[in-house]
Short mmCIF file of N, CA, C and O in Angstrom, two decimals:
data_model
loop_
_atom_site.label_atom_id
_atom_site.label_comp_id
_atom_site.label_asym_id
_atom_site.label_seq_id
_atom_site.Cartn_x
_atom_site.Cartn_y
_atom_site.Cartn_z
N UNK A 1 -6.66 149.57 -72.44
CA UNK A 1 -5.55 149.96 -71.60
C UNK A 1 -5.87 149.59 -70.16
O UNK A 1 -7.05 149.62 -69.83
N UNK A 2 -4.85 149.21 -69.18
CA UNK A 2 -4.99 148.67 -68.11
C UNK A 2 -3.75 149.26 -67.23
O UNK A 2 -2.73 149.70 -67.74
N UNK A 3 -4.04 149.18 -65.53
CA UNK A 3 -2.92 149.39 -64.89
C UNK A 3 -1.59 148.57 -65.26
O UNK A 3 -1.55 147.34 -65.35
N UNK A 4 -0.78 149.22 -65.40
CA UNK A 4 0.29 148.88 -65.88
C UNK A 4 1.11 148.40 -64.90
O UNK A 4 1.43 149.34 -64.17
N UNK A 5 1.64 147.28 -64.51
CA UNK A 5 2.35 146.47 -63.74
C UNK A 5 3.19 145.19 -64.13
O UNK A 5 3.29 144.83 -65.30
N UNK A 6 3.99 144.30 -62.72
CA UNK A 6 4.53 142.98 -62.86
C UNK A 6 5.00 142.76 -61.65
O UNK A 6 5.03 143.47 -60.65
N UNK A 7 5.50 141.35 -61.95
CA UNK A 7 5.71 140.67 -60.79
C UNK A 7 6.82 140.44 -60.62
O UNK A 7 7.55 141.25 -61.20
N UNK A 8 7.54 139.38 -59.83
CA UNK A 8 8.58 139.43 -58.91
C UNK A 8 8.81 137.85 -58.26
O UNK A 8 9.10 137.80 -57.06
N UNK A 9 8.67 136.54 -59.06
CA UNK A 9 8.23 135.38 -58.01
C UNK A 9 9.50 135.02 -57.29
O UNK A 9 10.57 135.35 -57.81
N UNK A 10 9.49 134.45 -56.30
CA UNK A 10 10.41 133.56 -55.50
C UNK A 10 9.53 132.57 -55.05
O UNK A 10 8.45 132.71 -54.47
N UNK A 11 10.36 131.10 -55.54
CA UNK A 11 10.10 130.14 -55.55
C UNK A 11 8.57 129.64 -55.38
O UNK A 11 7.86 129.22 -54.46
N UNK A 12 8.48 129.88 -56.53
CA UNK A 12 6.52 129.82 -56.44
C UNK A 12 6.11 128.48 -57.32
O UNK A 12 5.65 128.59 -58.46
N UNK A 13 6.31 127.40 -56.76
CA UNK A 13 6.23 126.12 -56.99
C UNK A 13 5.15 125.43 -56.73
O UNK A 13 4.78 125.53 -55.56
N UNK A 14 4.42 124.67 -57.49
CA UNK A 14 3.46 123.74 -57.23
C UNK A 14 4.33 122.17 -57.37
O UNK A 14 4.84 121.63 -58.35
N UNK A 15 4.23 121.82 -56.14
CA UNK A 15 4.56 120.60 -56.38
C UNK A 15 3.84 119.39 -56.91
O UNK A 15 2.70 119.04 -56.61
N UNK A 16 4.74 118.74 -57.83
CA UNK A 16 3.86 117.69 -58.68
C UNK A 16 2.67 116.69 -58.10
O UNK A 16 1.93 115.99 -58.78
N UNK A 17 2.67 116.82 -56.61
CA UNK A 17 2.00 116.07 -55.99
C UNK A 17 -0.16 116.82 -56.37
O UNK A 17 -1.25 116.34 -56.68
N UNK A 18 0.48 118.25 -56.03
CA UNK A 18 -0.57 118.98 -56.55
C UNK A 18 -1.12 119.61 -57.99
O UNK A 18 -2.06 120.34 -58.28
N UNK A 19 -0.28 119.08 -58.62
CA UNK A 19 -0.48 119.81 -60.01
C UNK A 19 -2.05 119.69 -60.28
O UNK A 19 -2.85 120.61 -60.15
N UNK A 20 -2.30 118.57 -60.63
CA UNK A 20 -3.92 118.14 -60.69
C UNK A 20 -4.75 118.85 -59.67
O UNK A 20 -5.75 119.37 -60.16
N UNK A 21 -4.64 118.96 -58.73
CA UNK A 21 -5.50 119.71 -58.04
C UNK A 21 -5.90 121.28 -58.13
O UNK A 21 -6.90 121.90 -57.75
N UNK A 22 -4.12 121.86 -59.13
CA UNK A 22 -4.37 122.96 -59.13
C UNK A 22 -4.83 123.50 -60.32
O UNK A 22 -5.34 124.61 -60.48
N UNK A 23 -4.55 122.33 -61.43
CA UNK A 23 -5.79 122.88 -62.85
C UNK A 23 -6.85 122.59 -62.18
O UNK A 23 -7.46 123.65 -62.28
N UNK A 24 -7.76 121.65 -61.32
CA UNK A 24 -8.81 121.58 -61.53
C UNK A 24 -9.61 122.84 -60.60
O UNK A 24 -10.82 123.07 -60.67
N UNK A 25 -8.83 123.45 -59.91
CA UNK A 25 -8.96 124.64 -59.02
C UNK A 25 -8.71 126.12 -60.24
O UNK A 25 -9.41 127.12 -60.10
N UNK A 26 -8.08 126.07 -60.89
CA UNK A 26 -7.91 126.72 -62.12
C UNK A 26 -9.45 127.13 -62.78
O UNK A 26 -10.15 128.14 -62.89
N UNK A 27 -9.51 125.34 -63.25
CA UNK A 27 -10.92 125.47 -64.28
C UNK A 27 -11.71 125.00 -63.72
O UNK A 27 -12.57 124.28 -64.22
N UNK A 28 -11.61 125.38 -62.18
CA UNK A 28 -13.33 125.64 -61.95
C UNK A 28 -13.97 127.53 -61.85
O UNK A 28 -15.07 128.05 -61.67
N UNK A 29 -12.58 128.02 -62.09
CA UNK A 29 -13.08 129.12 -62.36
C UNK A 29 -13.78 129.48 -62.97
O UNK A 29 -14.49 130.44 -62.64
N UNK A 30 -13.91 128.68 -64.51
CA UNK A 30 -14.45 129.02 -65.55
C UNK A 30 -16.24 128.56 -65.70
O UNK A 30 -17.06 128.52 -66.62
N UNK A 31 -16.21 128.32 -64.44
CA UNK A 31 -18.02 127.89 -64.33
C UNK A 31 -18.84 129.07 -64.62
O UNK A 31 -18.44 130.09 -64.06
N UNK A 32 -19.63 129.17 -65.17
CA UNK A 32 -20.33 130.18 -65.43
C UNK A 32 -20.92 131.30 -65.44
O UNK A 32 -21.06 132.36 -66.04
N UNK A 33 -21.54 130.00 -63.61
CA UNK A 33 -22.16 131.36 -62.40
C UNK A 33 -20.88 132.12 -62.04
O UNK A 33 -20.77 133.35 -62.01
N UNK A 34 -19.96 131.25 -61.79
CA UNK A 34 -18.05 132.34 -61.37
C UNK A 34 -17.87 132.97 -62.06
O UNK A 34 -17.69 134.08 -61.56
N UNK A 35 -17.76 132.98 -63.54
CA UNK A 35 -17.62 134.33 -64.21
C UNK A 35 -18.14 134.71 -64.47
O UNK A 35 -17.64 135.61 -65.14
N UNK A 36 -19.76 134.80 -64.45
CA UNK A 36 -21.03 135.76 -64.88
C UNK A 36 -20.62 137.20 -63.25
O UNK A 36 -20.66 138.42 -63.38
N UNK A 37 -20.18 136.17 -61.54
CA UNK A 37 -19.95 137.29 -60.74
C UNK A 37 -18.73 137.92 -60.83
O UNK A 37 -18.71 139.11 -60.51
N UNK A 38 -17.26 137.18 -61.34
CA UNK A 38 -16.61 137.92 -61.23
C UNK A 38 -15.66 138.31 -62.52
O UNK A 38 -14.62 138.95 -62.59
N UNK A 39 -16.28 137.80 -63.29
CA UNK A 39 -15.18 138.33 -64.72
C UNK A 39 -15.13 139.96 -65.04
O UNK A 39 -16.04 140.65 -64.57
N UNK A 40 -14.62 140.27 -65.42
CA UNK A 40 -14.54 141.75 -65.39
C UNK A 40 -14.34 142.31 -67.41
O UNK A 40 -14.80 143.33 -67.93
N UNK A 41 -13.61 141.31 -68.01
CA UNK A 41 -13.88 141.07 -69.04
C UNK A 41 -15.30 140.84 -70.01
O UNK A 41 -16.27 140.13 -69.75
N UNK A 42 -15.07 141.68 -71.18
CA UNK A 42 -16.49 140.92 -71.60
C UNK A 42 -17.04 141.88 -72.90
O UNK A 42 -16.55 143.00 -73.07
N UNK A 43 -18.20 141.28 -73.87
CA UNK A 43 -18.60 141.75 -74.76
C UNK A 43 -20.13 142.23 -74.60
O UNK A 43 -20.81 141.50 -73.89
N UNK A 44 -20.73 143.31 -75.14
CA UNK A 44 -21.86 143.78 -74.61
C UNK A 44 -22.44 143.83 -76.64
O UNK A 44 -21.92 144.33 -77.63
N UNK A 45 -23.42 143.22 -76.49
CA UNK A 45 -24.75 143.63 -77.32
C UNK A 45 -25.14 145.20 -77.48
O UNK A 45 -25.98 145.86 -76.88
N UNK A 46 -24.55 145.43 -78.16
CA UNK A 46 -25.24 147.28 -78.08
C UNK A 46 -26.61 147.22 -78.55
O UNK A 46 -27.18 148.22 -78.11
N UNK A 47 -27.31 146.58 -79.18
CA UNK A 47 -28.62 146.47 -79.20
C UNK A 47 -29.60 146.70 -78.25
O UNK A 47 -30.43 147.61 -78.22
N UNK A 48 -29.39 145.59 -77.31
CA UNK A 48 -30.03 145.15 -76.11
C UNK A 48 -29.51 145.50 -74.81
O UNK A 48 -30.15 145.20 -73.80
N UNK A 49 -28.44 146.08 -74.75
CA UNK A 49 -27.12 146.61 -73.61
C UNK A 49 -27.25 144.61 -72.73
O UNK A 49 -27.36 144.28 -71.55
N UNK A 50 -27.20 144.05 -73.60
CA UNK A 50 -26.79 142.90 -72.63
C UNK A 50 -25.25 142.71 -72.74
O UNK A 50 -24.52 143.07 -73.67
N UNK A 51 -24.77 141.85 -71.15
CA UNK A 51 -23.35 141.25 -71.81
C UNK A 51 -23.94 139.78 -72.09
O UNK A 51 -24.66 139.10 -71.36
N UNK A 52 -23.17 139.37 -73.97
CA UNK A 52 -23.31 138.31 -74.47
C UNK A 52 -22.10 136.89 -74.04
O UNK A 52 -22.34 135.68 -74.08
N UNK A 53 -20.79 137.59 -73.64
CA UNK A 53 -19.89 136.65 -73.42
C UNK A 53 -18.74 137.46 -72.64
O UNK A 53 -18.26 138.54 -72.98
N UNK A 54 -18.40 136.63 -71.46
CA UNK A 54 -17.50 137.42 -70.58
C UNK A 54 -16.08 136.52 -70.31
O UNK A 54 -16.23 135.29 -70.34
N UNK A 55 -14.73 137.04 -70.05
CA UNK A 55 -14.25 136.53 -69.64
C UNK A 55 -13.20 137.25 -68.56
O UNK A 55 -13.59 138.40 -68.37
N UNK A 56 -12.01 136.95 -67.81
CA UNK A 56 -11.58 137.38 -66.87
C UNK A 56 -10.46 138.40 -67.71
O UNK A 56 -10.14 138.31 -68.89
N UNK A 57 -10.02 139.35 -66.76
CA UNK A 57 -9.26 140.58 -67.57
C UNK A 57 -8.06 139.74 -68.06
O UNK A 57 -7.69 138.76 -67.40
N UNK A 58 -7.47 140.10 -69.19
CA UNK A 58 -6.11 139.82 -69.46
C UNK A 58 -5.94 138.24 -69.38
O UNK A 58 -4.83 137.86 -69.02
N UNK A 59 -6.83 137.34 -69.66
CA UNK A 59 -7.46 136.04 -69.65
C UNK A 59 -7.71 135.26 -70.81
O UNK A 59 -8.52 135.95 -71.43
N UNK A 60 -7.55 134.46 -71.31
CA UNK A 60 -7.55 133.65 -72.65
C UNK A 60 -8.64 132.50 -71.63
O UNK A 60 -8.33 132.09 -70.52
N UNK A 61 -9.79 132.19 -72.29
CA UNK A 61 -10.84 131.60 -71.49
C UNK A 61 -10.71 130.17 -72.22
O UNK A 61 -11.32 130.42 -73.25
N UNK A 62 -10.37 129.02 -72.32
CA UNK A 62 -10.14 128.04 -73.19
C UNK A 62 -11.53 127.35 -73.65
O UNK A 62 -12.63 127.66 -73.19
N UNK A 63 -11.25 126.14 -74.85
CA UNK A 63 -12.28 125.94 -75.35
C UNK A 63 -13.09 125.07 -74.30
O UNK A 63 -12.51 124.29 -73.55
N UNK A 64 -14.17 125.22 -74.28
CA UNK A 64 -15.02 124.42 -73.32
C UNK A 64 -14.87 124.53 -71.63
O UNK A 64 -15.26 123.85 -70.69
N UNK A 65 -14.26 125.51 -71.75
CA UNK A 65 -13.71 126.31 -70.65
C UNK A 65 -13.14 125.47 -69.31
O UNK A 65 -13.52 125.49 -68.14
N UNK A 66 -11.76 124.53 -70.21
CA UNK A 66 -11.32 123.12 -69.07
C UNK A 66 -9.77 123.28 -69.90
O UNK A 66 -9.59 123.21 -71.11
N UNK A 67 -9.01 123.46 -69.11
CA UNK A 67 -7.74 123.56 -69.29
C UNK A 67 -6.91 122.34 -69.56
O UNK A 67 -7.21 121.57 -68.65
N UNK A 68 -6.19 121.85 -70.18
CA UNK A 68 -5.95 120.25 -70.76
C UNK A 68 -4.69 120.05 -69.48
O UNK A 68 -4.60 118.98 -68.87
N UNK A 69 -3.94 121.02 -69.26
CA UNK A 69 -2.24 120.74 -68.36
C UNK A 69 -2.35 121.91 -67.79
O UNK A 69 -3.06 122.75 -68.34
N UNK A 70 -1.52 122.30 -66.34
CA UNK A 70 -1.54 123.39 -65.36
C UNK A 70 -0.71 124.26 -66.43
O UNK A 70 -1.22 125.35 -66.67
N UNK A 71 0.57 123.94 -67.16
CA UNK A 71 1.18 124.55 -67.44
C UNK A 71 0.21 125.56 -68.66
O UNK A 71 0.23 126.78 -68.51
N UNK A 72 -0.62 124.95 -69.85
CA UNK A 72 -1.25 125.81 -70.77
C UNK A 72 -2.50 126.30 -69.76
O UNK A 72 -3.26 127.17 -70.19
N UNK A 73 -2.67 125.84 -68.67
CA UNK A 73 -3.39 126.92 -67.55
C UNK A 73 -2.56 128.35 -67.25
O UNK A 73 -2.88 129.51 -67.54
N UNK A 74 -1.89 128.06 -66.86
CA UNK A 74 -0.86 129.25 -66.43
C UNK A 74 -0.67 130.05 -67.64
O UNK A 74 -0.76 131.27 -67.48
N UNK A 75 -0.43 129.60 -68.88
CA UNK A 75 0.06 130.76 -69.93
C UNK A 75 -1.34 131.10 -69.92
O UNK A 75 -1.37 132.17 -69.33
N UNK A 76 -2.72 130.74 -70.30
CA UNK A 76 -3.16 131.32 -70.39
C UNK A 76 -3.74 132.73 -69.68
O UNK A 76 -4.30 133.68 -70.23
N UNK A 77 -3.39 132.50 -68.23
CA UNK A 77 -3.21 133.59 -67.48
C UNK A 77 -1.47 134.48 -67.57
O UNK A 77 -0.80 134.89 -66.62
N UNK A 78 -1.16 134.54 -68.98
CA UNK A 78 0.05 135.36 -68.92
C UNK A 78 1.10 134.99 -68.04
O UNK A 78 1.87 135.86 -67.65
N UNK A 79 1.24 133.76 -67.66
CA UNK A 79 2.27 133.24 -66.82
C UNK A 79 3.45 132.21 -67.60
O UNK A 79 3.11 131.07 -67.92
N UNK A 80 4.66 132.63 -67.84
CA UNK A 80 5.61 131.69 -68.08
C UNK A 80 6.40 131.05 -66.92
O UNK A 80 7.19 131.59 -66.14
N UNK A 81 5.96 129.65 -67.02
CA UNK A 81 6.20 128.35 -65.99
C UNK A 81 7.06 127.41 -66.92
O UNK A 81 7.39 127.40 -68.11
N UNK A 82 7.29 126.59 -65.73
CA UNK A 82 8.33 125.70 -66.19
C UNK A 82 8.42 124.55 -65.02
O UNK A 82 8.33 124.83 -63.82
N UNK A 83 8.64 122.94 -65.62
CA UNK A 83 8.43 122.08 -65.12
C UNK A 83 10.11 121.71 -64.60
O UNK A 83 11.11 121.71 -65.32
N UNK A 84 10.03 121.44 -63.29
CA UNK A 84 11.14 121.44 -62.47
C UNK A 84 11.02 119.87 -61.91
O UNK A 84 9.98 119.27 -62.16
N UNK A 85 11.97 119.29 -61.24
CA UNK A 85 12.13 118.23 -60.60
C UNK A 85 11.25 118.13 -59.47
O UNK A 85 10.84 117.06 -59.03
N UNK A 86 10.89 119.53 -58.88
CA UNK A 86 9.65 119.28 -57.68
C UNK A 86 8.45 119.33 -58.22
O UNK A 86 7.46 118.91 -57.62
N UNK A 87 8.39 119.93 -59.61
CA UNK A 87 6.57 120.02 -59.62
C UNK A 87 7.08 121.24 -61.20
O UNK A 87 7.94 121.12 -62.07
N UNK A 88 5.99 122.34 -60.91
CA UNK A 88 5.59 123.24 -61.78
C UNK A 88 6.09 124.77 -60.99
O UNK A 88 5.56 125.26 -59.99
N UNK A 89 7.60 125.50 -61.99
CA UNK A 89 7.50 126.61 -61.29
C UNK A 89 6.98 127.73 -61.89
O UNK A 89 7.28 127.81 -63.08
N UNK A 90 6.07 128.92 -61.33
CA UNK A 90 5.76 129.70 -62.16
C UNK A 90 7.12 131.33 -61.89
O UNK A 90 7.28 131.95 -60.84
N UNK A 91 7.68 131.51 -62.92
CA UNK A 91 8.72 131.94 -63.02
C UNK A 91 8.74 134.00 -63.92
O UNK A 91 9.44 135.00 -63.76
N UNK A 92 7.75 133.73 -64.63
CA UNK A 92 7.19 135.31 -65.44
C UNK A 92 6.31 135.70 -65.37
O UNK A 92 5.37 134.93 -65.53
N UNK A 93 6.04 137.05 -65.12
CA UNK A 93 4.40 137.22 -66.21
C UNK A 93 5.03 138.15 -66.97
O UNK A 93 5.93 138.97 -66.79
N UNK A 94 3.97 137.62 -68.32
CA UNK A 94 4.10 138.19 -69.51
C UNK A 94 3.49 139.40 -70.28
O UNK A 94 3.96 140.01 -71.24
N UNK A 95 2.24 139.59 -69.53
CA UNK A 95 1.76 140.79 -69.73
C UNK A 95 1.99 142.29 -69.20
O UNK A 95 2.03 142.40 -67.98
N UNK A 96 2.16 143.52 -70.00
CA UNK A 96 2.76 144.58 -69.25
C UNK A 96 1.38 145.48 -68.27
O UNK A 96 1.53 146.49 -67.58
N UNK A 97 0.24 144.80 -68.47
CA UNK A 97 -0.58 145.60 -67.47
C UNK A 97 -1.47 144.40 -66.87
O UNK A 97 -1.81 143.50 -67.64
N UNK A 98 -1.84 144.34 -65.55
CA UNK A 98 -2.39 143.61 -64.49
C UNK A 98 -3.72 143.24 -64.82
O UNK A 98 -4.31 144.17 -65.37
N UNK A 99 -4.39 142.20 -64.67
CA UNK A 99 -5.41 141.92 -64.94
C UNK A 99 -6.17 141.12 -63.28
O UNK A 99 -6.07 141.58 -62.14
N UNK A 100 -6.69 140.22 -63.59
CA UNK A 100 -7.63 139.53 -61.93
C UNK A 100 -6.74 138.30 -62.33
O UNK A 100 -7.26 137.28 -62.77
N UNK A 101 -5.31 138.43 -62.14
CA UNK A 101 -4.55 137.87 -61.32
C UNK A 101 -4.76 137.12 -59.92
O UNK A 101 -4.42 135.97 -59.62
N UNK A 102 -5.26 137.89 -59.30
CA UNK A 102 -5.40 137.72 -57.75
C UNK A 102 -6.73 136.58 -57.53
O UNK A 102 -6.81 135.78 -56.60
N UNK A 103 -7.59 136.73 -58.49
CA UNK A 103 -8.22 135.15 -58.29
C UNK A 103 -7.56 133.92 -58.84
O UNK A 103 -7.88 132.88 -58.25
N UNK A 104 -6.59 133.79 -59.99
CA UNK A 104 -5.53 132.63 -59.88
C UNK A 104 -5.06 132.46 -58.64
O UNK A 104 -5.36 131.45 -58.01
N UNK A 105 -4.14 133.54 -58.04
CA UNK A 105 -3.32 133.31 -56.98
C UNK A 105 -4.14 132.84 -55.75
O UNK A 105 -3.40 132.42 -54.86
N UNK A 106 -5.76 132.77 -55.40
CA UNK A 106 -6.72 132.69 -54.72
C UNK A 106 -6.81 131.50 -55.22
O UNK A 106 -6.83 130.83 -54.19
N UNK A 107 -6.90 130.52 -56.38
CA UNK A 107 -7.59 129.26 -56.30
C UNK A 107 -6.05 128.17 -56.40
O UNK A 107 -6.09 126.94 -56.40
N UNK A 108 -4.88 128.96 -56.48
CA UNK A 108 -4.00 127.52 -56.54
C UNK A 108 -3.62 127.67 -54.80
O UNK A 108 -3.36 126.63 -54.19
N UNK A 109 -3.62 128.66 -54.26
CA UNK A 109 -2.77 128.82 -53.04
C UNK A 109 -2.79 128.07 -51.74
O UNK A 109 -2.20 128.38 -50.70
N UNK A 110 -3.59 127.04 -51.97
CA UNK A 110 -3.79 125.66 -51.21
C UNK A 110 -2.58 124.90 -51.83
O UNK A 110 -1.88 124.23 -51.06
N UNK A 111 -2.27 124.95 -53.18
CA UNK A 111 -1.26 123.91 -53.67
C UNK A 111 0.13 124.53 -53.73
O UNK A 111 0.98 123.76 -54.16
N UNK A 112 0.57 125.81 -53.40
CA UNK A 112 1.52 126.02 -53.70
C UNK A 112 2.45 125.76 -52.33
O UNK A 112 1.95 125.63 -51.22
N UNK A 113 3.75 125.72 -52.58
CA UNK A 113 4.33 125.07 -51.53
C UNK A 113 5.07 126.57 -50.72
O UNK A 113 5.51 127.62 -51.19
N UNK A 114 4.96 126.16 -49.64
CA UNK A 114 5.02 126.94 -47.78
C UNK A 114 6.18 127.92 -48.56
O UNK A 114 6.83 127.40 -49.47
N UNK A 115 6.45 129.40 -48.18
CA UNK A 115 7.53 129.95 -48.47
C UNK A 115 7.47 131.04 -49.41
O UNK A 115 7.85 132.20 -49.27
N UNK A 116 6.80 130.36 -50.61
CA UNK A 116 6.76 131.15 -51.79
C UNK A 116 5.98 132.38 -51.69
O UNK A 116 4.85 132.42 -51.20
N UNK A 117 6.89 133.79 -52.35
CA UNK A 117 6.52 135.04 -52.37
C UNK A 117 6.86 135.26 -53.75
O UNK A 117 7.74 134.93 -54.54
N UNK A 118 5.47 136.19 -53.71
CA UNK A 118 5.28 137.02 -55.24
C UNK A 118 4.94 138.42 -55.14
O UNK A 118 3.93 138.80 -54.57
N UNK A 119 5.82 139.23 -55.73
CA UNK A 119 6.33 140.70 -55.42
C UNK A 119 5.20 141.35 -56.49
O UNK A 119 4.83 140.65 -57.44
N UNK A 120 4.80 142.36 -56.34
CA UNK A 120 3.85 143.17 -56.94
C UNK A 120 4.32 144.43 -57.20
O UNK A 120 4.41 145.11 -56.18
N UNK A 121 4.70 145.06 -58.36
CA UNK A 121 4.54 146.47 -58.58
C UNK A 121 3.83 147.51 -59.74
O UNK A 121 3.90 147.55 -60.96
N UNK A 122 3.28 148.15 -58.95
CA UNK A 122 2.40 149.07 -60.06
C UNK A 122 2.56 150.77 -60.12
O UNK A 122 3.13 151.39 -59.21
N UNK A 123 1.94 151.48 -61.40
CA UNK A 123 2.33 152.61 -61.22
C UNK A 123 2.06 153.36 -59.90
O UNK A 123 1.43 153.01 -58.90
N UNK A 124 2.84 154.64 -60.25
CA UNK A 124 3.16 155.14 -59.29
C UNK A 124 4.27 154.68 -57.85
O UNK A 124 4.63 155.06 -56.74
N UNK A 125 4.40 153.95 -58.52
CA UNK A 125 5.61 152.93 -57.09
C UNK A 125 4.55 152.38 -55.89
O UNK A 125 4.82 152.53 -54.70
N UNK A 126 3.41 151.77 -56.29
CA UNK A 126 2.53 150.85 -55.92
C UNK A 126 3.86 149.12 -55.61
O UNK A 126 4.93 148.95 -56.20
N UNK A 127 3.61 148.73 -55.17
CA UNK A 127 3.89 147.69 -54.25
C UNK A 127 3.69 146.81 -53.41
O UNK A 127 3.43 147.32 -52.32
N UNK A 128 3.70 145.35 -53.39
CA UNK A 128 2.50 144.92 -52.72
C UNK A 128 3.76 143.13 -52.64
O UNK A 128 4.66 142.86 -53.44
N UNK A 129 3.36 142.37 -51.54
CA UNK A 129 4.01 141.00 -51.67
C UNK A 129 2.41 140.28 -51.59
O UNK A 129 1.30 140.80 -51.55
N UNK A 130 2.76 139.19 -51.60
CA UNK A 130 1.57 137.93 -51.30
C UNK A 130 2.79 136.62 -50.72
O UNK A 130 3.73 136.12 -51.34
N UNK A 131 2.43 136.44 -49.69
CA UNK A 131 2.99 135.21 -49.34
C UNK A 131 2.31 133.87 -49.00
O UNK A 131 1.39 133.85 -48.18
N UNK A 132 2.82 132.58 -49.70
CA UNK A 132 2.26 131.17 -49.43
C UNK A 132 2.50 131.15 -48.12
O UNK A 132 3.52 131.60 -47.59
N UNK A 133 1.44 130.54 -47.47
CA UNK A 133 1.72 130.24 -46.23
C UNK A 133 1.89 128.70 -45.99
O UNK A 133 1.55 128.22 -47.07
N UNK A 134 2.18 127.84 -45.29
CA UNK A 134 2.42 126.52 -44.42
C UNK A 134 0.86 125.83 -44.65
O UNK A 134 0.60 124.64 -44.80
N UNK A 135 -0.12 127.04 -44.64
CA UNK A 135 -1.76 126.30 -44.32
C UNK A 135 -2.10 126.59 -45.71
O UNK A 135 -3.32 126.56 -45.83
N UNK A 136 -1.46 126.90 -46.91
CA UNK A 136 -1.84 126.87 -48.12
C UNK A 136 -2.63 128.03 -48.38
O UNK A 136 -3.01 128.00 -49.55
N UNK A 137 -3.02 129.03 -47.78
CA UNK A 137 -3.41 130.25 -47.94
C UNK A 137 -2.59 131.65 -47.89
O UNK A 137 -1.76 131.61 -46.98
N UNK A 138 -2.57 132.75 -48.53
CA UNK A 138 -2.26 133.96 -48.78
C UNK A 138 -2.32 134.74 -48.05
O UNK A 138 -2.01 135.90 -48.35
#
């Protein structure tokens, strides 16, 4: 069980110019040392109390951990997108409780284009925006 939340996008577009840049910003998440510090996901050895294999909350970690297209990037982070005449829009999320979201939105937000806001709400009437900025940061 997880905080229970969703989102809210306006015009949250990667333009096709960046698409490539933004899987490969995607799956470099999946480097090792990056998710050994920040995955929050994960399976523990009760034997040995080690963790044997980790991945990010609410996260589908792909095989060989390299995403083939932005778009089966995005679902796998619970995102329903869709390919538009400018690029890639991300348009849903699909999951009903929040996961580390906020490091996706941290590694494309160089590529997403100037404007775009994504609305946040969580229990209790939690609330929150993130806005693309012009300099590609949040």
């Amino acid at each position: 069980m997880g905080y229970a939340g969703h989102y809210i996008f306006k015009n949250v577009v990667i333009p096709t110019e960046n698409i490539q840049l933004s899987l490969d910003a995607i799956n470099a998440l999946y480097e090792p040392a990056l998710m050994e510090k920040q995955a929050l996901g994960g399976r523990h050895d009760f034997r040995t109390g080690t963790m044997v294999e980790r991945w990010y909350a609410g996260v589908e970690t792909p095989p060989n951990r390299k995403h083939k297209t932005l778009l089966e990037a995005l679902d796998a982070w619970a995102f329903r997108s869709q390919t538009t005449n400018n690029g890639i829009e991300i348009i849903e999320y699909l999951f009903p409780t929040l996961g580390q979201e906020d490091l996706l939105f941290d590694a494309i937000a160089p590529f997403v284009q100037q404007g775009a806001v994504i609305r946040g709400f969580g229990e209790g009437g939690a609330a929150w925006e993130i806005h693309f900025t012009s300099k590609g940061s949040i």
